[in-house]
CSV table of C-alpha atoms and ligand atoms in Angstrom, one decimal:
chain,number,residue,atom,x,y,z
A,178,UNK,CA,-22.9,-13.3,7.7
A,179,UNK,CA,-24.4,-9.9,6.9
A,180,UNK,CA,-24.2,-6.7,9.0
A,181,UNK,CA,-26.2,-3.8,7.7
A,182,UNK,CA,-27.4,-0.5,9.1
A,183,UNK,CA,-28.5,2.8,7.6
A,184,UNK,CA,-25.8,5.0,6.1
A,185,UNK,CA,-24.7,8.3,7.7
A,186,UNK,CA,-25.0,11.5,5.9
A,187,UNK,CA,-21.4,12.3,4.8
A,188,UNK,CA,-19.7,15.5,3.9
A,189,UNK,CA,-17.7,14.1,1.0
A,190,UNK,CA,-19.1,11.4,-1.2
A,191,UNK,CA,-17.4,8.0,-1.5
A,192,UNK,CA,-18.3,4.4,-2.1
A,193,UNK,CA,-15.7,2.3,-0.5
A,194,UNK,CA,-15.3,-1.4,-1.3
A,195,UNK,CA,-12.9,-3.4,0.9
A,196,UNK,CA,-12.2,-7.1,0.9
A,197,UNK,CA,-9.9,-9.7,2.4
A,198,UNK,CA,-9.2,-13.3,3.0
A,199,UNK,CA,-10.1,-14.6,-0.4
A,200,UNK,CA,-7.0,-16.6,-1.3
A,201,UNK,CA,-5.3,-19.8,-0.2
A,202,UNK,CA,-1.7,-20.9,-0.2
A,203,UNK,CA,-2.5,-22.9,-3.3
A,204,UNK,CA,-4.0,-20.3,-5.5
A,205,UNK,CA,-5.4,-16.8,-6.1
A,206,UNK,CA,-4.3,-13.4,-4.7
A,207,UNK,CA,-6.6,-10.8,-3.1
A,208,UNK,CA,-5.0,-8.1,-5.2
A,209,UNK,CA,-6.0,-9.9,-8.4
A,210,UNK,CA,-9.6,-9.8,-7.2
A,211,UNK,CA,-9.2,-6.0,-7.2
A,212,UNK,CA,-8.6,-6.1,-10.9
A,213,UNK,CA,-11.7,-8.2,-11.4
A,214,UNK,CA,-13.8,-5.9,-9.4
A,215,UNK,CA,-12.5,-2.8,-11.2
A,216,UNK,CA,-13.3,-4.6,-14.5
A,217,UNK,CA,-16.8,-5.6,-13.4
A,218,UNK,CA,-17.5,-2.0,-12.2
A,219,UNK,CA,-16.0,-0.3,-15.3
A,220,UNK,CA,-19.1,2.0,-15.6
A,221,UNK,CA,-17.7,3.8,-12.5
A,222,UNK,CA,-14.3,5.6,-12.0
A,223,UNK,CA,-11.8,4.8,-9.4
A,224,UNK,CA,-11.4,7.7,-7.0
A,225,UNK,CA,-7.9,7.6,-5.7
A,226,UNK,CA,-5.7,4.6,-6.3
A,227,UNK,CA,-6.6,1.1,-5.0
A,228,UNK,CA,-5.2,0.6,-1.5
A,229,UNK,CA,-3.2,-2.5,-0.5
A,230,UNK,CA,-2.9,-2.4,3.2
A,231,UNK,CA,-0.8,-4.9,5.2
A,232,UNK,CA,-1.9,-5.7,8.7
A,233,UNK,CA,-0.3,-7.3,11.8
A,234,UNK,CA,2.3,-9.8,10.4
A,235,UNK,CA,1.9,-11.8,13.6
A,236,UNK,CA,-1.7,-12.9,13.0
A,237,UNK,CA,-1.7,-16.7,13.0
A,238,UNK,CA,-4.4,-17.2,10.4
A,239,UNK,CA,-2.8,-15.1,7.6
A,240,UNK,CA,-2.1,-16.9,4.3
A,241,UNK,CA,1.1,-15.0,3.4
A,242,UNK,CA,1.5,-11.3,3.9
A,243,UNK,CA,-1.7,-10.3,5.7
A,244,UNK,CA,-2.8,-7.9,3.0
A,245,UNK,CA,-6.3,-6.4,2.6
A,246,UNK,CA,-7.7,-4.2,-0.2
A,247,UNK,CA,-9.8,-1.1,-0.4
A,248,UNK,CA,-11.2,0.6,-3.6
A,249,UNK,CA,-13.3,3.8,-4.0
A,250,UNK,CA,-15.9,4.0,-6.8
A,251,UNK,CA,-17.8,7.0,-8.2
A,252,UNK,CA,-18.1,9.5,-11.1
A,253,UNK,CA,-14.7,11.1,-11.2
A,254,UNK,CA,-13.8,14.8,-11.7
A,255,UNK,CA,-10.6,16.8,-11.5
A,256,UNK,CA,-7.2,15.5,-12.3
A,257,UNK,CA,-6.9,11.9,-13.4
A,258,UNK,CA,-4.0,9.6,-14.1
A,259,UNK,CA,-3.6,6.3,-15.6
A,260,UNK,CA,-2.8,3.7,-12.9
A,261,UNK,CA,-3.3,0.4,-14.7
A,262,UNK,CA,-4.4,-1.6,-17.7
A,263,UNK,CA,-6.9,-4.5,-17.5
A,264,UNK,CA,-7.4,-6.6,-20.6
A,265,UNK,CA,-5.7,-3.8,-22.7
A,266,UNK,CA,-8.1,-1.1,-21.4
A,267,UNK,CA,-6.6,1.8,-19.4
A,268,UNK,CA,-7.6,2.3,-15.8
A,269,UNK,CA,-7.7,5.8,-14.5
A,270,UNK,CA,-7.8,7.2,-11.0
A,271,UNK,CA,-9.5,10.5,-10.3
A,272,UNK,CA,-8.6,12.9,-7.5
A,273,UNK,CA,-12.3,13.6,-6.6
A,274,UNK,CA,-15.8,12.5,-7.5
A,275,UNK,CA,-18.9,14.5,-8.3
A,276,UNK,CA,-21.3,11.7,-7.7
A,277,UNK,CA,-20.8,8.4,-5.8
A,278,UNK,CA,-21.6,5.0,-7.3
A,279,UNK,CA,-24.9,3.3,-6.7
A,280,UNK,CA,-24.5,1.4,-3.5
A,281,UNK,CA,-26.8,-1.5,-4.5
A,282,UNK,CA,-24.9,-2.0,-7.8
A,283,UNK,CA,-21.5,-1.9,-6.1
A,284,UNK,CA,-22.6,-4.3,-3.5
A,285,UNK,CA,-24.2,-6.7,-5.9
A,286,UNK,CA,-21.3,-6.7,-8.3
A,287,UNK,CA,-18.6,-6.9,-5.6
A,288,UNK,CA,-20.4,-9.8,-3.9
A,289,UNK,CA,-20.6,-11.7,-7.1
A,290,UNK,CA,-16.8,-11.2,-7.7
A,291,UNK,CA,-15.8,-12.2,-4.2
A,292,UNK,CA,-18.1,-15.3,-4.4
A,293,UNK,CA,-16.6,-16.2,-7.8
A,294,UNK,CA,-12.9,-15.8,-7.0
A,295,UNK,CA,-12.6,-16.7,-3.3
A,296,UNK,CA,-11.0,-20.0,-2.4
A,297,UNK,CA,-13.4,-20.9,0.3
A,298,UNK,CA,-12.9,-24.7,-0.3
A,299,UNK,CA,-9.2,-24.2,0.4
A,300,UNK,CA,-9.8,-22.5,3.8
A,301,UNK,CA,-10.4,-18.8,2.8
A,302,UNK,CA,-12.9,-16.9,5.1
A,303,UNK,CA,-13.7,-13.9,2.8
A,304,UNK,CA,-15.1,-10.6,4.0
A,305,UNK,CA,-16.5,-7.7,2.0
A,306,UNK,CA,-17.3,-4.3,3.4
A,307,UNK,CA,-19.2,-1.5,1.5
A,308,UNK,CA,-19.4,1.9,3.1
A,309,UNK,CA,-19.8,5.6,2.3
A,310,UNK,CA,-17.7,6.6,5.3
A,311,UNK,CA,-14.5,5.3,6.8
A,312,UNK,CA,-14.2,3.4,10.1
A,313,UNK,CA,-12.2,5.4,12.7
A,314,UNK,CA,-8.4,5.4,12.1
A,315,UNK,CA,-7.9,3.6,15.5
A,316,UNK,CA,-9.3,0.4,13.8
A,317,UNK,CA,-6.4,0.4,11.4
A,318,UNK,CA,-3.8,1.0,14.1
A,319,UNK,CA,-5.2,-1.8,16.2
A,320,UNK,CA,-5.2,-4.2,13.3
A,321,UNK,CA,-1.7,-3.4,12.1
A,322,UNK,CA,-0.2,-3.5,15.6
A,323,UNK,CA,-2.4,-5.9,17.5
A,324,UNK,CA,-5.2,-8.5,17.5
A,325,UNK,CA,-8.8,-7.6,16.8
A,326,UNK,CA,-12.1,-9.3,17.6
A,327,UNK,CA,-14.9,-9.4,15.1
A,328,UNK,CA,-17.3,-7.8,17.7
A,329,UNK,CA,-15.4,-4.5,17.9
A,330,UNK,CA,-15.2,-4.4,14.2
A,331,UNK,CA,-18.9,-5.0,13.5
A,332,UNK,CA,-19.8,-2.4,16.2
A,333,UNK,CA,-17.7,0.2,14.4
A,334,UNK,CA,-19.2,-0.8,11.0
A,335,UNK,CA,-22.7,-0.4,12.4
A,336,UNK,CA,-21.8,3.1,13.8
A,337,UNK,CA,-20.7,4.3,10.3
A,338,UNK,CA,-23.6,2.6,8.4
A,339,UNK,CA,-21.4,0.1,6.6
A,340,UNK,CA,-22.5,-3.1,5.1
A,341,UNK,CA,-20.4,-6.2,5.7
A,342,UNK,CA,-20.8,-9.6,4.0
A,343,UNK,CA,-18.9,-12.6,5.1
A,344,UNK,CA,-18.4,-16.2,3.7
A,345,UNK,CA,-17.2,-19.2,5.7
A,346,UNK,CA,-17.1,-17.2,9.0
A,347,UNK,CA,-16.3,-14.0,7.3
A,348,UNK,CA,-13.0,-13.4,9.1
A,349,UNK,CA,-11.9,-11.2,6.2
A,350,UNK,CA,-14.3,-8.5,7.4
A,351,UNK,CA,-11.7,-7.6,10.0
A,352,UNK,CA,-8.9,-7.0,7.5
A,353,UNK,CA,-11.3,-5.3,5.0
A,354,UNK,CA,-12.5,-2.9,7.6
A,355,UNK,CA,-8.9,-2.1,8.7
A,356,UNK,CA,-7.9,-1.4,5.1
A,357,UNK,CA,-10.8,0.9,4.8
A,358,UNK,CA,-9.8,2.7,8.0
A,359,UNK,CA,-6.3,3.4,6.8
A,360,UNK,CA,-5.3,7.2,6.6
A,361,UNK,CA,-1.8,7.2,5.3
A,362,UNK,CA,0.8,8.9,7.4
A,363,UNK,CA,3.7,7.4,5.4
A,364,UNK,CA,2.9,5.6,2.1
A,365,UNK,CA,4.5,3.8,-0.7
A,366,UNK,CA,3.3,2.4,-4.1
A,367,UNK,CA,3.4,-1.0,-5.7
A,368,UNK,CA,2.7,-1.8,-9.4
A,369,UNK,CA,1.6,-5.4,-9.6
A,370,UNK,CA,1.5,-7.2,-13.0
A,371,UNK,CA,-0.8,-10.2,-13.5
A,372,UNK,CA,-0.3,-13.2,-15.7
A,373,UNK,CA,-2.5,-14.5,-18.5
A,374,UNK,CA,-4.7,-17.2,-17.1
A,375,UNK,CA,-3.3,-19.9,-19.4
A,376,UNK,CA,0.1,-19.3,-17.8
A,377,UNK,CA,-1.0,-19.6,-14.1
A,378,UNK,CA,1.0,-22.3,-12.4
A,379,UNK,CA,3.8,-22.4,-15.0
A,380,UNK,CA,7.3,-21.0,-14.4
A,381,UNK,CA,7.4,-17.2,-14.7
A,382,UNK,CA,9.4,-15.8,-17.5
A,383,UNK,CA,11.3,-12.8,-16.1
A,384,UNK,CA,14.7,-11.6,-17.2
A,385,UNK,CA,16.7,-11.3,-14.0
A,386,UNK,CA,19.3,-8.9,-15.6
A,387,UNK,CA,16.5,-6.5,-16.4
A,388,UNK,CA,15.4,-6.6,-12.7
A,389,UNK,CA,19.0,-5.9,-11.6
A,390,UNK,CA,19.2,-3.0,-14.0
A,391,UNK,CA,15.8,-1.7,-12.8
A,392,UNK,CA,17.0,-1.8,-9.2
A,393,UNK,CA,20.2,0.1,-10.1
A,394,UNK,CA,18.5,2.7,-12.4
A,395,UNK,CA,15.5,3.5,-10.2
A,396,UNK,CA,16.7,4.4,-6.7
A,397,UNK,CA,13.2,5.3,-5.5
A,398,UNK,CA,12.2,1.6,-5.8
A,399,UNK,CA,13.0,-0.9,-3.1
A,400,UNK,CA,13.2,-4.7,-2.3
A,401,UNK,CA,13.8,-5.7,-6.0
A,402,UNK,CA,16.9,-7.8,-6.1
A,403,UNK,CA,19.2,-9.7,-3.7
A,404,UNK,CA,22.5,-8.9,-5.3
A,405,UNK,CA,24.5,-11.1,-3.0
A,406,UNK,CA,22.5,-14.2,-4.0
A,407,UNK,CA,21.7,-13.0,-7.5
A,408,UNK,CA,18.0,-13.6,-6.9
A,409,UNK,CA,15.0,-11.4,-7.8
A,410,UNK,CA,12.6,-10.6,-5.0
A,411,UNK,CA,9.8,-9.1,-7.1
A,412,UNK,CA,7.9,-12.3,-8.0
A,413,UNK,CA,6.1,-14.8,-5.8
A,414,UNK,CA,6.9,-18.5,-5.5
A,415,UNK,CA,3.3,-19.6,-5.5
A,416,UNK,CA,1.2,-20.5,-8.5
A,417,UNK,CA,-0.9,-17.4,-8.1
A,418,UNK,CA,-1.9,-14.9,-10.9
A,419,UNK,CA,0.8,-12.4,-9.9
A,420,UNK,CA,3.7,-12.0,-12.4
A,421,UNK,CA,5.7,-9.5,-10.4
A,422,UNK,CA,5.3,-6.5,-8.2
A,423,UNK,CA,7.6,-3.4,-8.0
A,424,UNK,CA,7.5,-1.2,-4.9
A,425,UNK,CA,8.6,2.4,-4.7
A,426,UNK,CA,8.2,5.9,-3.3
A,427,UNK,CA,7.5,7.8,-6.5
A,428,UNK,CA,4.5,6.7,-8.6
A,429,UNK,CA,5.9,8.2,-11.9
A,430,UNK,CA,9.4,6.6,-11.4
A,431,UNK,CA,7.7,3.4,-10.4
A,432,UNK,CA,5.9,3.2,-13.8
A,433,UNK,CA,9.2,3.6,-15.6
A,434,UNK,CA,10.8,1.0,-13.4
A,435,UNK,CA,8.1,-1.6,-13.7
A,436,UNK,CA,7.9,-1.2,-17.5
A,437,UNK,CA,11.7,-1.7,-17.8
A,438,UNK,CA,11.4,-5.3,-16.6
A,439,UNK,CA,11.6,-7.7,-19.5
A,440,UNK,CA,9.1,-10.5,-19.0
A,441,UNK,CA,6.3,-12.6,-20.5
A,442,UNK,CA,3.5,-10.2,-21.6
A,443,UNK,CA,1.2,-9.5,-18.6
A,444,UNK,CA,-2.6,-9.6,-18.9
A,445,UNK,CA,-3.0,-6.6,-16.7
A,446,UNK,CA,-1.3,-4.3,-14.2
A,447,UNK,CA,-2.5,-2.0,-11.4
A,448,UNK,CA,-0.8,0.5,-9.2
A,449,UNK,CA,-1.7,0.4,-5.5
A,450,UNK,CA,-1.2,2.9,-2.7
A,451,UNK,CA,0.2,1.0,0.2
A,452,UNK,CA,1.5,1.0,3.8
A,453,UNK,CA,4.3,-1.5,2.8
A,454,UNK,CA,7.7,-0.4,3.9
A,455,UNK,CA,6.5,2.1,6.5
A,456,UNK,CA,7.1,0.3,9.8
A,457,UNK,CA,3.5,1.1,10.8
A,458,UNK,CA,3.4,-2.3,12.6
A,459,UNK,CA,6.0,-1.3,15.2
A,460,UNK,CA,5.1,-0.2,18.7
A,461,UNK,CA,7.8,2.0,20.2
A,462,UNK,CA,8.0,0.2,23.6
A,463,UNK,CA,9.9,-2.7,25.2
A,464,UNK,CA,8.4,-6.0,24.1
A,465,UNK,CA,5.7,-7.4,26.5
A,466,UNK,CA,2.8,-9.0,24.6
A,467,UNK,CA,3.4,-11.8,22.0
A,468,UNK,CA,1.8,-11.4,18.6
A,469,UNK,CA,3.0,-7.8,18.3
A,470,UNK,CA,6.1,-6.1,16.8
A,471,UNK,CA,8.2,-3.7,18.8
A,472,UNK,CA,10.8,-1.0,18.3
A,473,UNK,CA,12.9,-0.8,21.6
A,474,UNK,CA,16.2,-0.1,23.2
A,475,UNK,CA,18.2,-2.8,24.8
A,476,UNK,CA,21.7,-3.9,26.0
A,477,UNK,CA,23.3,-7.2,24.8
A,478,UNK,CA,23.4,-9.4,27.9
A,479,UNK,CA,25.6,-12.3,26.6
A,480,UNK,CA,27.3,-13.8,23.6
A,481,UNK,CA,25.0,-15.1,20.8
A,482,UNK,CA,24.6,-18.9,20.3
A,483,UNK,CA,23.9,-20.7,17.0
A,484,UNK,CA,21.2,-23.4,17.0
A,485,UNK,CA,21.0,-26.4,14.7
A,486,UNK,CA,19.6,-25.1,11.4
A,487,UNK,CA,21.6,-21.9,11.6
A,488,UNK,CA,19.3,-19.7,13.7
A,489,UNK,CA,21.2,-17.3,15.9
A,490,UNK,CA,19.9,-16.4,19.4
A,491,UNK,CA,21.0,-13.2,21.2
A,492,UNK,CA,20.2,-12.5,24.9
A,493,UNK,CA,19.4,-8.9,25.6
A,494,UNK,CA,18.1,-6.8,28.5
A,495,UNK,CA,15.3,-4.3,28.1
A,496,UNK,CA,13.6,-2.0,30.6
A,497,UNK,CA,10.8,-4.7,30.7
A,498,UNK,CA,13.2,-7.6,31.5
A,499,UNK,CA,15.4,-10.1,29.8
A,500,UNK,CA,14.6,-11.4,26.3
A,501,UNK,CA,16.1,-13.7,23.6
A,502,UNK,CA,16.2,-12.1,20.2
A,503,UNK,CA,16.5,-14.4,17.1
A,504,UNK,CA,18.0,-13.9,13.7
A,505,UNK,CA,16.6,-16.9,11.8
A,506,UNK,CA,18.5,-18.8,9.0
A,507,UNK,CA,16.7,-17.0,6.1
A,508,UNK,CA,18.1,-13.7,7.3
A,509,UNK,CA,21.5,-15.0,6.0
A,510,UNK,CA,24.3,-12.4,6.4
A,511,UNK,CA,22.3,-10.4,8.9
A,512,UNK,CA,23.1,-13.2,11.4
A,513,UNK,CA,26.8,-12.2,11.1
A,514,UNK,CA,25.9,-8.8,12.6
A,515,UNK,CA,24.2,-10.5,15.5
A,516,UNK,CA,27.1,-12.9,16.0
A,517,UNK,CA,29.5,-9.9,16.2
A,518,UNK,CA,27.7,-8.3,19.1
A,519,UNK,CA,29.2,-8.4,22.6
A,520,UNK,CA,27.7,-8.1,26.1
A,521,UNK,CA,27.3,-4.4,26.9
A,522,UNK,CA,26.7,-3.3,23.4
A,523,UNK,CA,23.7,-0.9,23.2
A,524,UNK,CA,21.1,-1.4,20.5
A,525,UNK,CA,17.8,-0.2,19.1
A,526,UNK,CA,16.1,-3.4,17.9
A,527,UNK,CA,12.9,-4.1,16.0
A,528,UNK,CA,10.9,-7.2,15.5
A,529,UNK,CA,7.9,-9.5,16.3
A,530,UNK,CA,7.6,-11.1,19.7
A,531,UNK,CA,6.6,-14.8,19.4
A,532,UNK,CA,4.8,-16.7,22.1
A,533,UNK,CA,6.4,-20.1,22.0
A,534,UNK,CA,9.4,-20.1,22.3
A,535,UNK,CA,9.2,-16.6,23.7
A,536,UNK,CA,11.7,-15.0,21.3
A,537,UNK,CA,11.8,-11.7,19.4
A,538,UNK,CA,12.3,-12.2,15.6
A,539,UNK,CA,14.7,-9.5,14.7
A,540,UNK,CA,13.8,-7.6,11.5
A,541,UNK,CA,16.2,-4.6,11.8
A,542,UNK,CA,18.6,-3.2,14.3
A,543,UNK,CA,20.7,-0.1,15.1
A,544,UNK,CA,24.0,-0.5,16.9
A,545,UNK,CA,24.0,2.6,19.1
A,546,UNK,CA,27.3,1.9,20.9
A,547,UNK,CA,29.9,-0.8,21.2
A,548,UNK,CA,31.8,-1.8,24.2
A,549,UNK,CA,35.6,-2.1,24.0
A,550,UNK,CA,36.6,-5.7,23.5
A,551,UNK,CA,40.0,-6.8,24.9
A,552,UNK,CA,41.8,-10.1,24.8
A,553,UNK,CA,44.6,-11.3,27.1
A,554,UNK,CA,48.1,-11.1,25.5
A,555,UNK,CA,50.3,-12.1,28.4
A,556,UNK,CA,50.6,-12.5,32.1
A,557,UNK,CA,51.5,-9.4,34.1
A,558,UNK,CA,55.2,-8.5,34.7
A,559,UNK,CA,56.4,-8.9,38.2
A,560,UNK,CA,55.8,-5.5,40.0
A,561,UNK,CA,59.0,-6.0,42.2
A,562,UNK,CA,61.7,-7.1,39.7
A,563,UNK,CA,60.0,-6.8,36.3
A,564,UNK,CA,60.5,-10.5,35.5
A,565,UNK,CA,58.0,-12.7,33.7
A,566,UNK,CA,55.2,-14.4,35.8
A,567,UNK,CA,53.4,-17.7,35.9
A,568,UNK,CA,49.7,-18.2,36.6
A,569,UNK,CA,48.8,-19.8,39.9
A,570,UNK,CA,45.7,-21.3,38.4
A,571,UNK,CA,42.6,-21.6,40.4
A,572,UNK,CA,44.3,-20.2,43.5
A,573,UNK,CA,44.5,-16.9,41.6
A,574,UNK,CA,47.4,-14.5,41.1
A,575,UNK,CA,50.8,-14.9,39.5
A,576,UNK,CA,54.2,-15.9,40.8
A,577,UNK,CA,57.4,-14.3,39.4
A,578,UNK,CA,59.6,-16.8,37.6
A,579,UNK,CA,62.7,-14.7,38.6
A,580,UNK,CA,62.3,-13.5,42.2
A,581,UNK,CA,59.5,-16.0,43.2
A,582,UNK,CA,57.2,-13.3,44.7
A,583,UNK,CA,53.4,-13.5,44.2
A,584,UNK,CA,51.2,-10.7,42.7
A,585,UNK,CA,47.5,-10.1,41.9
A,586,UNK,CA,47.9,-7.8,38.9
A,587,UNK,CA,45.5,-8.3,36.0
A,588,UNK,CA,46.9,-9.9,32.8
A,589,UNK,CA,48.1,-7.7,30.0
A,590,UNK,CA,45.4,-7.2,27.4
A,591,UNK,CA,45.1,-5.6,24.0
A,592,UNK,CA,42.1,-4.0,22.3
A,593,UNK,CA,40.5,-6.3,19.7
A,594,UNK,CA,39.1,-4.4,16.7
A,595,UNK,CA,35.3,-4.9,16.6
A,596,UNK,CA,34.0,-6.5,13.4
A,597,UNK,CA,31.0,-4.2,13.3
A,598,UNK,CA,30.5,-0.4,13.7
A,599,UNK,CA,27.6,1.6,15.1
A,600,UNK,CA,24.9,2.0,12.5
A,601,UNK,CA,21.8,0.4,11.0
A,602,UNK,CA,21.6,-3.2,9.8
A,603,UNK,CA,18.7,-5.1,8.1
A,604,UNK,CA,18.2,-8.6,6.6
A,605,UNK,CA,18.7,-9.1,2.9
A,606,UNK,CA,15.8,-8.2,0.5
A,607,UNK,CA,14.4,-11.7,0.3
A,608,UNK,CA,14.0,-12.0,4.1
A,609,UNK,CA,12.2,-8.7,4.7
A,610,UNK,CA,8.7,-8.2,5.9
A,611,UNK,CA,6.2,-6.3,3.7
A,612,UNK,CA,5.7,-3.7,6.4
A,613,UNK,CA,9.4,-3.3,7.3
A,614,UNK,CA,10.8,0.1,6.3
A,615,UNK,CA,13.9,-0.6,4.2
A,616,UNK,CA,16.9,1.4,5.4
A,617,UNK,CA,17.1,2.9,2.0
A,618,UNK,CA,13.7,4.6,2.7
A,619,UNK,CA,15.0,6.0,6.0
A,620,UNK,CA,18.0,7.8,4.7
B,707,ATP,P1,-2.6,-12.5,1.0
B,707,ATP,O1,-1.5,-11.6,1.6
B,707,ATP,O2,-2.0,-13.5,0.1
B,707,ATP,O3,-3.8,-11.8,0.5
B,707,ATP,P2,-3.1,-12.9,3.7
B,707,ATP,O4,-1.8,-13.2,4.2
B,707,ATP,O5,-3.6,-11.5,3.6
B,707,ATP,O6,-3.1,-13.4,2.2
B,707,ATP,P3,-5.6,-13.7,4.6
B,707,ATP,O7,-6.1,-14.8,3.9
B,707,ATP,O8,-6.1,-12.3,4.2
B,707,ATP,O9,-4.1,-13.7,4.5
B,707,ATP,O10,-5.9,-13.9,6.2
B,707,ATP,C1,-5.7,-12.9,7.1
B,707,ATP,C2,-6.9,-12.9,8.0
B,707,ATP,O11,-6.6,-12.3,9.3
B,707,ATP,C3,-8.1,-12.1,7.5
B,707,ATP,O12,-9.2,-12.9,7.7
B,707,ATP,C4,-8.1,-10.9,8.3
B,707,ATP,O13,-9.4,-10.3,8.4
B,707,ATP,C5,-7.5,-11.3,9.6
B,707,ATP,N1,-6.8,-10.3,10.3
B,707,ATP,C6,-5.9,-9.4,9.8
B,707,ATP,N2,-5.4,-8.6,10.7
B,707,ATP,C7,-5.9,-9.0,11.9
B,707,ATP,C8,-5.8,-8.6,13.2
B,707,ATP,N3,-5.0,-7.6,13.6
B,707,ATP,N4,-6.6,-9.2,14.2
B,707,ATP,C9,-7.4,-10.2,13.8
B,707,ATP,N5,-7.6,-10.6,12.6
B,707,ATP,C10,-6.8,-10.1,11.6
């Protein structure tokens, strides 16, 4: 597939290269391809850091985290900072460019790299987009919060004079265009380190204690270590080229953090600007359409129930109707919060609405208010003589054991202390979505 039209005249020069859908569950990682493209285009400078943009986590054809990449090449000027090392050579990112890169060279080299590294025989459907201007920001918002059709994307690419190349259906053009369209409102950074090719597929050598220390000593980083289970969350479980990735808010602190991890020697590393941990995927509205993620207010409508496998289901009422929310087994101790909720509790909940069964997969919640929970401690005293009473069962009411008179008083109850308090709750590090804003970033 190839979509081409003449480039627009642009106020500020740029040569944007975006790509997606190159990997498979078995191998590769689209971020690794970024290092190969940077290497292959080393005659040019990177303008701004590479961008790793996560899109709607509900798209059914994602491999893992629905991430797409966008790079900008040119001749750099102004301030520059080191943002990576590839094969022992430093990689710099410049604030501005005085000349953009040659479009034909960038297209030819990027196409060769995508062809070389994409796992098309394992189901990848790669897309590459080259453009001197960005698609409209709406394209990003639609792709991070909803579902997009290829036609609307190609129409926008034609409008801005972008070139799109696809392989095996080229579905990746959608993600690539959305990554290019991203204008950060909120942003984070990730340093990803890559393994030497001869080690791909072998167990990763990473010292967990150093990951724990990094997590403790660098508070601007997040999602590093699951302290409760003693497990690191920075390395993937697949045989891909990634050694580990550390995420954070402050690019300088992030470098110190990532370099403090003791591990096998990486072949390369690169810092990405990202929408990870921003909640950009959440629509602030009661859930209606499946395949989207929502941030909404609701009231607990009944007690939770636990299914075989440990998944916990909680019925709630929203302004758009009744809904079952789910805290799945991998969310571990987060399920205890859900189990502790009682009918009438007021919540702000966040998560993805699934089609079948129609359930909202909880990814975070705020307990706004709790109802008073009471339990029966004894039958009422007789209102006539003060004696003890006996329940009349289904007939209702109580009869005094002393004077024999009947009464309809309620039983005597006591307040049961609630096991949770108002506040925010989230699943443990290992069960979080890439886009979910960790509570530590919100405070
Ligand atoms: P990884 O994170 O390991 O790179 P992945 O999870 O990103 O893999 P991909 O192989 O990139 O998975 O597959 C995602 C596919 O979904 C891409 O082809 C992308 O273009 C497409 N896509 C992404 N967001 C949307 C959307 N909102 N609507 C339609 N298609 C989308």
